[in-house]
């Protein structure tokens, strides 16, 4: 996580063989000005169905649900 508000959120990446997951959750305060640089490739949010790649703003990532659970596709 990068940006002024980065301490206000948590991102955790875990790999299980070929499967990779990233959990992103707010901790407190504003999510404005926070970005997440995703590893190369495409990542689907299992909760929303949206697909992301590259650098993503947290307000975009958390627009539909209060957390994001991403899987590498």
Coordinates of C-alpha atoms in Angstrom, one line a residue:
X1 CA 0.0 0.0 0.0
X2 CA 1.2 3.5 -0.9
X3 CA 0.1 7.0 -0.1
X4 CA -0.4 9.3 2.8
X5 CA -3.2 7.2 4.3
X6 CA -1.5 3.8 3.9
X7 CA -1.4 3.1 7.6
X8 CA -5.3 3.2 7.5
X9 CA -5.5 0.0 5.5
X10 CA -4.2 -3.6 5.4
X11 CA -3.2 -5.7 2.4
X12 CA -2.1 -9.3 2.8
X13 CA -0.9 -11.7 0.0
X14 CA -0.8 -15.4 0.3
X15 CA 0.1 -18.2 -2.2
X16 CA -1.1 -21.8 -2.0
X17 CA 0.8 -23.6 -4.8
X18 CA -0.5 -22.0 -8.0
X19 CA -3.3 -20.1 -6.3
X20 CA -2.7 -16.6 -5.1
X21 CA -4.9 -14.4 -3.0
X22 CA -4.8 -10.9 -1.7
X23 CA -7.0 -9.6 1.1
X24 CA -7.5 -5.8 1.4
X25 CA -9.3 -4.2 4.3
X26 CA -9.7 -0.7 5.7
X27 CA -8.5 -0.3 9.3
X28 CA -9.6 3.3 10.1
X29 CA -9.9 6.7 8.6
X30 CA -10.0 7.8 5.0
X31 CA -9.0 5.5 2.1
X32 CA -8.4 8.5 -0.2
X33 CA -4.9 8.8 -1.6
X34 CA -4.1 5.1 -1.0
X35 CA -3.1 2.9 -3.8
X36 CA -2.3 -0.8 -4.1
X37 CA 0.3 -1.9 -6.6
X38 CA -0.9 -5.4 -7.7
X39 CA 1.7 -8.0 -8.8
X40 CA 1.8 -8.5 -12.6
X41 CA -1.3 -10.0 -14.2
X42 CA -5.0 -9.8 -13.7
X43 CA -6.7 -10.1 -10.4
X44 CA -10.4 -10.8 -9.8
X45 CA -12.2 -9.6 -6.7
X46 CA -14.1 -12.7 -5.7
X47 CA -16.7 -10.6 -3.9
X48 CA -17.5 -8.1 -6.6
X49 CA -16.5 -9.9 -9.7
X50 CA -14.5 -6.9 -10.9
X51 CA -11.1 -7.4 -12.5
X52 CA -8.1 -5.2 -11.7
X53 CA -4.5 -4.9 -12.8
X54 CA -1.5 -2.7 -12.1
X55 CA -2.0 0.1 -9.6
X56 CA -5.5 0.5 -8.1
X57 CA -6.9 3.2 -5.9
X58 CA -8.4 1.8 -2.7
X59 CA -11.7 3.8 -3.1
X60 CA -12.1 2.0 -6.4
X61 CA -11.2 -1.4 -5.0
X62 CA -13.5 -1.0 -2.0
X63 CA -16.4 0.7 -3.8
X64 CA -18.8 -2.3 -3.6
X65 CA -17.8 -4.0 -0.4
X66 CA -15.9 -3.0 2.7
X67 CA -13.1 -5.4 1.8
X68 CA -11.6 -7.0 -1.3
X69 CA -10.6 -10.6 -1.7
X70 CA -8.6 -10.9 -4.9
X71 CA -7.5 -14.0 -6.8
X72 CA -5.0 -14.2 -9.6
X73 CA -6.6 -15.2 -12.9

